[in-house]
Amino acid sequence: MNGRERLLFVLLLGMVVGLDPLSIDTALPAAQVMATELGTDLSSVQLSLSLFLLGMAAGQLFYGPLSDRFGRRPVLLFALFLYVAASAALAISPGIEMLVAARLVQGLAAAATQVIARAVVRDRLDREDASHVLSYIFLVLGIAPIVAPVIGAWLTESVGWRSIFAVMLAYGTAALAIHWRWLPETNQAPDRGALAPQRLIAAFSQVAGSGLFWAYVGCGAAVFAALFAFIAGAPAAFIVHLGETPEAFGWFFALVMVGNLIGYPVGARLVIRLGINRLLMWGTLGGLASGLSIAGLALGGVSSPWAIAVPVFAYMFVFALILPPSTAGALSPFPRVAGAASSLLGVAQFGCGALAGAVVAALDDGTQMPLAIGVAASSVAGLAAFVWVRGLTSGGRRR
């Protein structure tokens, strides 16, 4: 892949990967307003986020095998069309029931973005190069969460919460048009039998039978669990418990996500020098320090938005060091079933994220404690997963 092709893939795949934080983070400052105007409670609006994540987790199972059979391009274009339809339904939802259902469908559509992005990169690049390029693609996951909550807060206070979903509709439509025009097909040998039940079972069994796959996946799934523990608990912690306005919450959330923005280019440079395993080691150790810090401050009774924002800022920095190399390490052994491997990886990441978010929301006690414990527990799990990676690769088979 030459430099021009790399730039094209980074721009195109970065745009669709951006659908995920746009869909999640833009609506966070509006949660309480949505609950009030729809005549429901905050927990019901939080349920819509959990169902979005559930849709993303479930959708991961299908898009990988579909893209192995039909190609990356048509599957992504279909998912973008479905995303546009769901966003339109959200913008006109008359009640919480339609909102919750449309968020589930929107999550099912958005699931394709990271599955296809990972598979496209795996189609064209080897292990370390894939991690390098994924760092720049996932840089969008650092930029979008900085901008999205600020825009969401402004739209909520200036225009109304429905305009947030109108923005998602416009972005999805633009992404569909641009990818229809410029996205090339990278699956040069579609597998006509990829959807046959016995082949699906064989492909998923091949991937699922690899301990090394699950060890790398565990590193990435742990940071997703920490991220969504924060996302689920942040509106209640900042707005309800600490009394911050939606606008102030948007700025605190943006500040936290600057950690991602800084971390991705740092990780892209370090992975070439250190290799993916050493980068994962430093990332998981940094995550543990950040997770224990936020838990210690909460247990110590420090009730301040900075007691949440500063440790999570640090965690988001190491999140960016962990996600690309853990993804590349998990996918690199499976060139012939990259779609199936990408699907299982996505199910684990977003499944753990949805579970962590649901647990934090269910344990909401009016403080930052559930959020803090969720981040801390995830950081411990991430270090345990890296120890597993280290045990499986200590013989020098992988860097």
Coordinates of C-alpha atoms in Angstrom, one line a residue:
M1 CA 0.0 0.0 0.0
N2 CA 1.5 3.3 -1.1
G3 CA 1.3 6.6 0.8
R4 CA -1.7 7.9 -1.2
E5 CA -3.7 4.7 -0.6
R6 CA -2.9 4.8 3.1
L7 CA -4.2 8.4 3.3
L8 CA -7.3 7.4 1.4
F9 CA -8.0 4.5 3.8
V10 CA -7.3 6.6 6.9
L11 CA -9.7 9.3 5.7
L12 CA -12.5 7.0 4.6
L13 CA -12.3 4.5 7.4
G14 CA -11.8 7.3 10.0
M15 CA -15.0 8.9 8.8
V16 CA -17.1 5.8 9.4
V17 CA -15.4 4.9 12.6
G18 CA -16.4 8.4 13.8
L19 CA -20.1 7.3 13.6
D20 CA -19.7 5.5 16.9
P21 CA -18.6 8.3 19.1
L22 CA -20.9 10.7 17.3
S23 CA -23.9 8.4 18.0
I24 CA -23.0 8.0 21.6
D25 CA -21.3 11.2 22.9
T26 CA -23.4 13.8 21.2
A27 CA -26.6 12.7 23.0
L28 CA -25.1 12.4 26.5
P29 CA -25.6 16.1 27.6
A30 CA -29.2 15.8 26.4
A31 CA -30.1 12.8 28.5
Q32 CA -32.0 14.6 31.3
V33 CA -33.8 16.9 28.8
M34 CA -34.8 14.0 26.7
A35 CA -36.2 12.2 29.7
T36 CA -38.3 15.3 30.7
E37 CA -39.7 16.0 27.3
L38 CA -40.5 12.4 26.6
G39 CA -42.2 12.0 30.0
T40 CA -39.9 9.3 31.3
D41 CA -37.0 9.0 33.7
L42 CA -33.3 9.2 33.2
S43 CA -32.8 5.4 33.5
S44 CA -35.1 4.8 30.5
V45 CA -32.9 7.2 28.4
Q46 CA -29.8 5.4 29.7
L47 CA -31.4 2.1 28.6
S48 CA -31.5 3.5 25.0
L49 CA -27.7 3.8 25.2
S50 CA -27.3 0.3 26.5
L51 CA -29.4 -1.0 23.7
F52 CA -27.3 0.9 21.2
L53 CA -24.3 -0.8 22.6
L54 CA -26.1 -4.2 22.6
G55 CA -26.9 -3.6 18.9
M56 CA -23.3 -2.8 18.2
A57 CA -22.2 -6.0 20.0
A58 CA -24.7 -8.2 18.2
G59 CA -24.1 -6.7 14.8
Q60 CA -20.4 -7.5 15.0
L61 CA -21.3 -11.2 14.5
F62 CA -22.9 -10.7 11.1
Y63 CA -20.9 -8.1 9.3
G64 CA -17.6 -9.9 9.3
P65 CA -18.9 -13.1 7.6
L66 CA -21.1 -11.0 5.3
S67 CA -18.0 -9.0 4.2
D68 CA -16.0 -12.2 3.7
R69 CA -18.8 -13.4 1.4
F70 CA -19.9 -10.3 -0.5
G71 CA -16.9 -7.9 0.0
R72 CA -16.3 -5.1 2.4
R73 CA -17.7 -2.3 0.3
P74 CA -21.4 -3.5 -0.3
V75 CA -21.8 -4.5 3.4
L76 CA -20.6 -1.1 4.6
L77 CA -22.8 0.7 2.2
F78 CA -25.9 -1.3 3.4
A79 CA -25.0 -0.5 7.0
L80 CA -24.7 3.2 6.3
F81 CA -28.1 3.2 4.6
L82 CA -29.6 1.5 7.7
Y83 CA -27.9 4.0 10.0
V84 CA -29.5 6.9 8.0
A85 CA -32.9 5.3 8.3
A86 CA -32.5 4.8 12.1
S87 CA -31.3 8.3 12.7
A88 CA -34.3 9.7 10.8
A89 CA -36.6 7.7 13.1
L90 CA -34.8 9.0 16.2
A91 CA -35.2 12.6 15.1
I92 CA -39.0 12.2 14.9
S93 CA -39.5 9.8 17.9
P94 CA -42.8 10.7 19.7
G95 CA -42.0 8.6 22.8
I96 CA -39.4 6.6 24.6
E97 CA -40.5 3.3 23.0
M98 CA -39.7 4.4 19.5
L99 CA -36.5 6.1 20.7
V100 CA -35.3 2.9 22.4
A101 CA -36.1 0.7 19.4
A102 CA -34.5 3.1 16.9
R103 CA -31.3 3.3 19.0
L104 CA -31.1 -0.5 18.9
V105 CA -31.3 -0.5 15.1
Q106 CA -28.8 2.4 14.9
G107 CA -26.4 0.4 17.0
L108 CA -26.9 -2.6 14.7
A109 CA -26.0 -0.4 11.7
A110 CA -23.0 1.3 13.4
A111 CA -21.6 -2.1 14.3
A112 CA -20.4 -2.4 10.7
T113 CA -18.0 0.5 10.9
Q114 CA -15.3 -0.9 13.1
V115 CA -15.7 -4.5 11.8
I116 CA -15.2 -3.3 8.2
A117 CA -12.4 -0.9 9.1
R118 CA -10.4 -3.6 10.9
A119 CA -11.0 -6.1 8.1
V120 CA -10.0 -3.6 5.4
V121 CA -6.7 -2.9 7.2
R122 CA -6.1 -6.6 7.7
D123 CA -6.7 -7.2 4.0
R124 CA -3.9 -4.8 3.0
L125 CA -1.3 -4.7 5.8
D126 CA 0.7 -6.9 8.1
R127 CA 0.9 -6.8 11.9
E128 CA 2.9 -3.8 12.9
D129 CA 1.9 -1.7 9.9
A130 CA -1.7 -2.5 10.6
S131 CA -1.3 -1.3 14.2
H132 CA 0.3 1.9 12.8
V133 CA -2.5 2.7 10.4
L134 CA -5.2 1.7 12.9
S135 CA -3.7 4.2 15.3
Y136 CA -4.4 7.0 12.8
I137 CA -7.9 5.6 11.9
F138 CA -8.8 5.4 15.5
L139 CA -7.5 8.9 16.1
V140 CA -11.1 9.8 15.1
L141 CA -12.1 8.1 18.3
G142 CA -10.0 10.7 20.1
I143 CA -11.2 13.7 18.1
A144 CA -14.9 13.0 17.9
P145 CA -15.6 12.6 21.6
I146 CA -14.0 16.0 22.2
V147 CA -16.2 17.8 19.7
A148 CA -19.4 15.7 20.0
P149 CA -20.5 16.4 23.6
V150 CA -19.9 20.2 23.2
I151 CA -21.9 20.2 20.0
G152 CA -24.6 18.1 21.7
A153 CA -24.8 20.5 24.7
W154 CA -25.0 23.5 22.4
L155 CA -27.7 21.9 20.2
T156 CA -29.7 20.8 23.3
E157 CA -29.8 24.3 24.8
S158 CA -30.1 26.3 21.5
V159 CA -32.3 24.2 19.2
G160 CA -33.5 21.1 21.1
W161 CA -32.5 17.5 21.5
R162 CA -34.0 16.3 18.3
S163 CA -31.5 18.4 16.3
I164 CA -28.8 16.0 17.7
F165 CA -30.3 13.1 15.7
A166 CA -30.8 15.4 12.7
V167 CA -27.0 15.9 12.8
M168 CA -26.5 12.2 12.9
L169 CA -28.8 11.8 9.9
A170 CA -26.8 14.4 7.9
Y171 CA -23.4 12.9 8.8
G172 CA -24.6 9.4 7.9
T173 CA -26.0 10.6 4.6
A174 CA -22.7 12.3 3.8
A175 CA -20.7 9.2 4.7
L176 CA -22.9 7.0 2.5
A177 CA -22.4 9.3 -0.5
I178 CA -18.7 9.6 0.0
H179 CA -18.1 5.9 0.5
W180 CA -20.3 5.0 -2.5
R181 CA -18.0 7.2 -4.6
W182 CA -14.5 6.5 -3.3
L183 CA -14.3 3.3 -1.2
P184 CA -12.5 0.5 -3.1
E185 CA -13.1 -3.2 -2.5
T186 CA -10.2 -4.8 -0.6
N187 CA -11.5 -8.3 -0.3
Q188 CA -10.1 -9.6 -3.6
A189 CA -11.2 -13.2 -3.1
P190 CA -14.7 -13.2 -1.7
D191 CA -15.5 -16.6 -0.2
R192 CA -18.8 -17.9 -1.8
G193 CA -19.2 -20.4 1.0
A194 CA -18.5 -18.0 3.9
L195 CA -22.1 -18.0 5.0
A196 CA -22.6 -21.8 4.8
P197 CA -23.4 -22.9 8.4
Q198 CA -20.6 -25.4 8.5
R199 CA -18.1 -22.8 7.2
L200 CA -19.3 -20.2 9.7
I201 CA -18.9 -22.7 12.5
A202 CA -15.5 -23.7 11.2
A203 CA -14.3 -20.0 10.8
F204 CA -15.6 -18.9 14.3
S205 CA -14.2 -22.1 15.8
Q206 CA -10.8 -21.5 14.3
V207 CA -10.6 -18.0 15.8
A208 CA -12.3 -18.9 19.1
G209 CA -9.9 -21.8 19.6
S210 CA -6.9 -19.5 19.8
G211 CA -5.9 -18.5 23.3
L212 CA -3.6 -15.8 21.9
F213 CA -6.6 -14.2 20.1
W214 CA -8.6 -14.1 23.4
A215 CA -5.6 -12.7 25.3
Y216 CA -5.2 -9.8 22.9
V217 CA -9.0 -9.3 22.8
G218 CA -9.1 -9.2 26.6
C219 CA -6.7 -6.2 26.6
G220 CA -9.0 -4.3 24.2
A221 CA -12.3 -5.4 25.8
A222 CA -11.1 -4.2 29.2
V223 CA -10.5 -0.6 27.9
F224 CA -13.9 -0.7 26.2
A225 CA -15.5 -1.7 29.6
A226 CA -13.8 1.2 31.3
L227 CA -14.8 3.6 28.6
F228 CA -18.5 2.7 28.8
A229 CA -18.5 2.5 32.5
F230 CA -17.4 6.2 32.4
I231 CA -20.0 7.0 29.6
A232 CA -22.9 5.4 31.5
G233 CA -22.0 7.0 34.8
A234 CA -20.9 10.4 33.6
P235 CA -24.2 12.2 33.1
A236 CA -25.5 11.2 36.6
A237 CA -22.1 11.9 38.3
F238 CA -21.5 15.3 36.7
I239 CA -25.0 16.7 36.1
V240 CA -27.1 15.1 38.9
H241 CA -24.6 14.5 41.7
L242 CA -22.2 17.4 41.2
G243 CA -24.7 19.8 39.8
E244 CA -22.9 20.7 36.6
T245 CA -24.9 22.2 33.6
P246 CA -25.1 20.2 30.4
E247 CA -22.7 22.7 28.8
A248 CA -20.2 22.3 31.6
F249 CA -20.6 18.5 31.4
G250 CA -19.8 18.7 27.6
W251 CA -16.6 20.6 28.3
F252 CA -15.5 18.2 31.0
F253 CA -16.2 15.2 28.8
A254 CA -14.3 16.9 25.9
L255 CA -11.3 17.4 28.2
V256 CA -11.3 13.8 29.2
M257 CA -11.3 12.7 25.6
V258 CA -8.3 14.9 24.8
G259 CA -6.3 12.0 26.3
N260 CA -7.4 9.9 23.3
L261 CA -6.4 12.6 20.9
I262 CA -2.9 12.8 22.3
G263 CA -2.5 9.0 22.8
Y264 CA -3.2 7.8 19.3
P265 CA -0.4 9.6 17.4
V266 CA 2.0 8.7 20.3
G267 CA 1.0 5.1 20.0
A268 CA 1.4 5.1 16.3
R269 CA 5.1 6.2 16.7
L270 CA 5.8 3.9 19.7
V271 CA 4.5 0.7 18.2
I272 CA 7.2 0.9 15.4
R273 CA 9.9 1.3 18.0
L274 CA 8.6 -1.0 20.8
G275 CA 6.5 -3.6 19.0
I276 CA 2.9 -4.3 20.1
N277 CA 3.6 -6.4 23.2
R278 CA 5.9 -3.8 24.9
L279 CA 3.5 -1.0 24.1
L280 CA 0.6 -3.1 25.5
M281 CA 2.7 -3.6 28.7
W282 CA 3.1 0.1 29.3
G283 CA -0.5 0.8 28.3
T284 CA -2.0 -1.7 30.7
L285 CA 0.3 -0.6 33.6
G286 CA -0.7 3.0 33.0
G287 CA -4.4 2.0 32.9
L288 CA -4.0 0.3 36.2
A289 CA -2.5 3.4 37.8
S290 CA -5.3 5.6 36.4
G291 CA -8.1 3.1 37.4
L292 CA -6.8 2.8 41.0
S293 CA -6.5 6.6 41.2
I294 CA -10.1 7.3 40.3
A295 CA -11.3 4.6 42.7
G296 CA -9.0 5.9 45.5
L297 CA -10.4 9.5 45.1
A298 CA -14.0 8.2 45.2
L299 CA -13.4 6.1 48.2
G300 CA -11.7 9.0 49.9
G301 CA -14.8 11.1 49.5
V302 CA -13.3 13.6 47.1
S303 CA -16.5 15.1 45.5
S304 CA -15.2 17.2 42.6
P305 CA -15.5 17.0 38.8
W306 CA -11.7 17.1 38.6
A307 CA -11.5 13.9 40.7
I308 CA -13.2 12.2 37.8
A309 CA -11.9 14.1 34.8
V310 CA -8.2 13.9 35.6
P311 CA -7.8 10.2 36.2
V312 CA -10.1 9.4 33.2
F313 CA -8.1 11.7 31.0
A314 CA -5.0 9.6 31.9
Y315 CA -7.0 6.4 31.2
M316 CA -8.1 7.7 27.8
F317 CA -4.5 8.4 26.9
V318 CA -3.5 4.8 27.6
F319 CA -6.7 3.5 26.0
A320 CA -5.2 4.9 22.7
L321 CA -2.0 3.0 23.4
I322 CA -3.8 -0.3 24.0
L323 CA -6.6 -0.5 21.4
P324 CA -4.6 -0.5 18.1
P325 CA -1.9 -3.0 19.1
S326 CA -4.4 -5.3 20.8
T327 CA -6.6 -5.3 17.7
A328 CA -3.6 -6.0 15.4
G329 CA -2.3 -8.7 17.6
A330 CA -5.7 -10.4 17.7
L331 CA -6.3 -10.3 13.9
S332 CA -2.9 -10.9 12.5
P333 CA -3.0 -14.8 12.8
F334 CA -6.2 -15.0 10.7
P335 CA -5.7 -13.6 7.2
R336 CA -8.2 -16.1 5.6
V337 CA -11.0 -15.4 8.1
A338 CA -10.3 -11.8 8.9
G339 CA -14.0 -10.9 8.9
A340 CA -14.9 -13.6 11.3
A341 CA -12.0 -12.7 13.6
S342 CA -13.0 -9.0 13.4
S343 CA -16.6 -9.9 14.3
L344 CA -15.7 -11.9 17.4
L345 CA -13.3 -9.2 18.5
G346 CA -16.1 -6.6 18.1
V347 CA -18.6 -8.7 20.0
A348 CA -16.2 -9.0 22.9
Q349 CA -15.3 -5.3 23.0
F350 CA -18.8 -3.9 22.7
G351 CA -20.3 -6.8 24.7
C352 CA -18.0 -6.0 27.6
G353 CA -18.7 -2.3 27.1
A354 CA -22.5 -2.8 27.2
L355 CA -22.3 -5.0 30.3
A356 CA -20.1 -2.5 32.1
G357 CA -22.4 0.4 31.2
A358 CA -25.5 -1.5 32.3
V359 CA -23.9 -2.5 35.6
V360 CA -22.8 1.1 36.3
A361 CA -26.3 2.5 35.4
A362 CA -28.0 -0.2 37.6
L363 CA -25.8 0.6 40.6
D364 CA -26.3 4.4 40.3
D365 CA -26.4 5.7 43.9
G366 CA -26.1 9.4 43.2
T367 CA -22.3 9.5 43.5
Q368 CA -19.3 8.9 41.3
M369 CA -18.6 5.6 43.1
P370 CA -20.1 3.2 40.5
L371 CA -18.3 4.9 37.7
A372 CA -15.0 4.9 39.6
I373 CA -15.2 1.2 40.6
G374 CA -16.2 0.3 37.0
V375 CA -13.1 2.0 35.6
A376 CA -10.8 0.5 38.3
A377 CA -12.1 -3.1 37.9
S378 CA -11.7 -2.8 34.1
S379 CA -8.1 -1.7 34.5
V380 CA -7.3 -4.7 36.7
A381 CA -8.9 -7.0 34.1
G382 CA -6.8 -5.3 31.3
L383 CA -3.5 -6.0 33.2
A384 CA -4.6 -9.6 33.7
A385 CA -5.2 -10.0 30.0
F386 CA -1.8 -8.6 29.2
V387 CA -0.2 -11.1 31.6
W388 CA -2.0 -13.8 29.6
V389 CA -0.5 -12.4 26.4
R390 CA 2.9 -12.3 27.9
G391 CA 2.7 -15.9 29.0
L392 CA 1.6 -17.0 25.5
T393 CA 4.3 -15.0 23.7
S394 CA 7.3 -15.2 26.1
G395 CA 9.0 -17.8 23.9
G396 CA 9.7 -15.2 21.3
R397 CA 7.1 -16.3 18.8
R398 CA 5.7 -12.7 18.7
R399 CA 7.1 -9.4 19.6

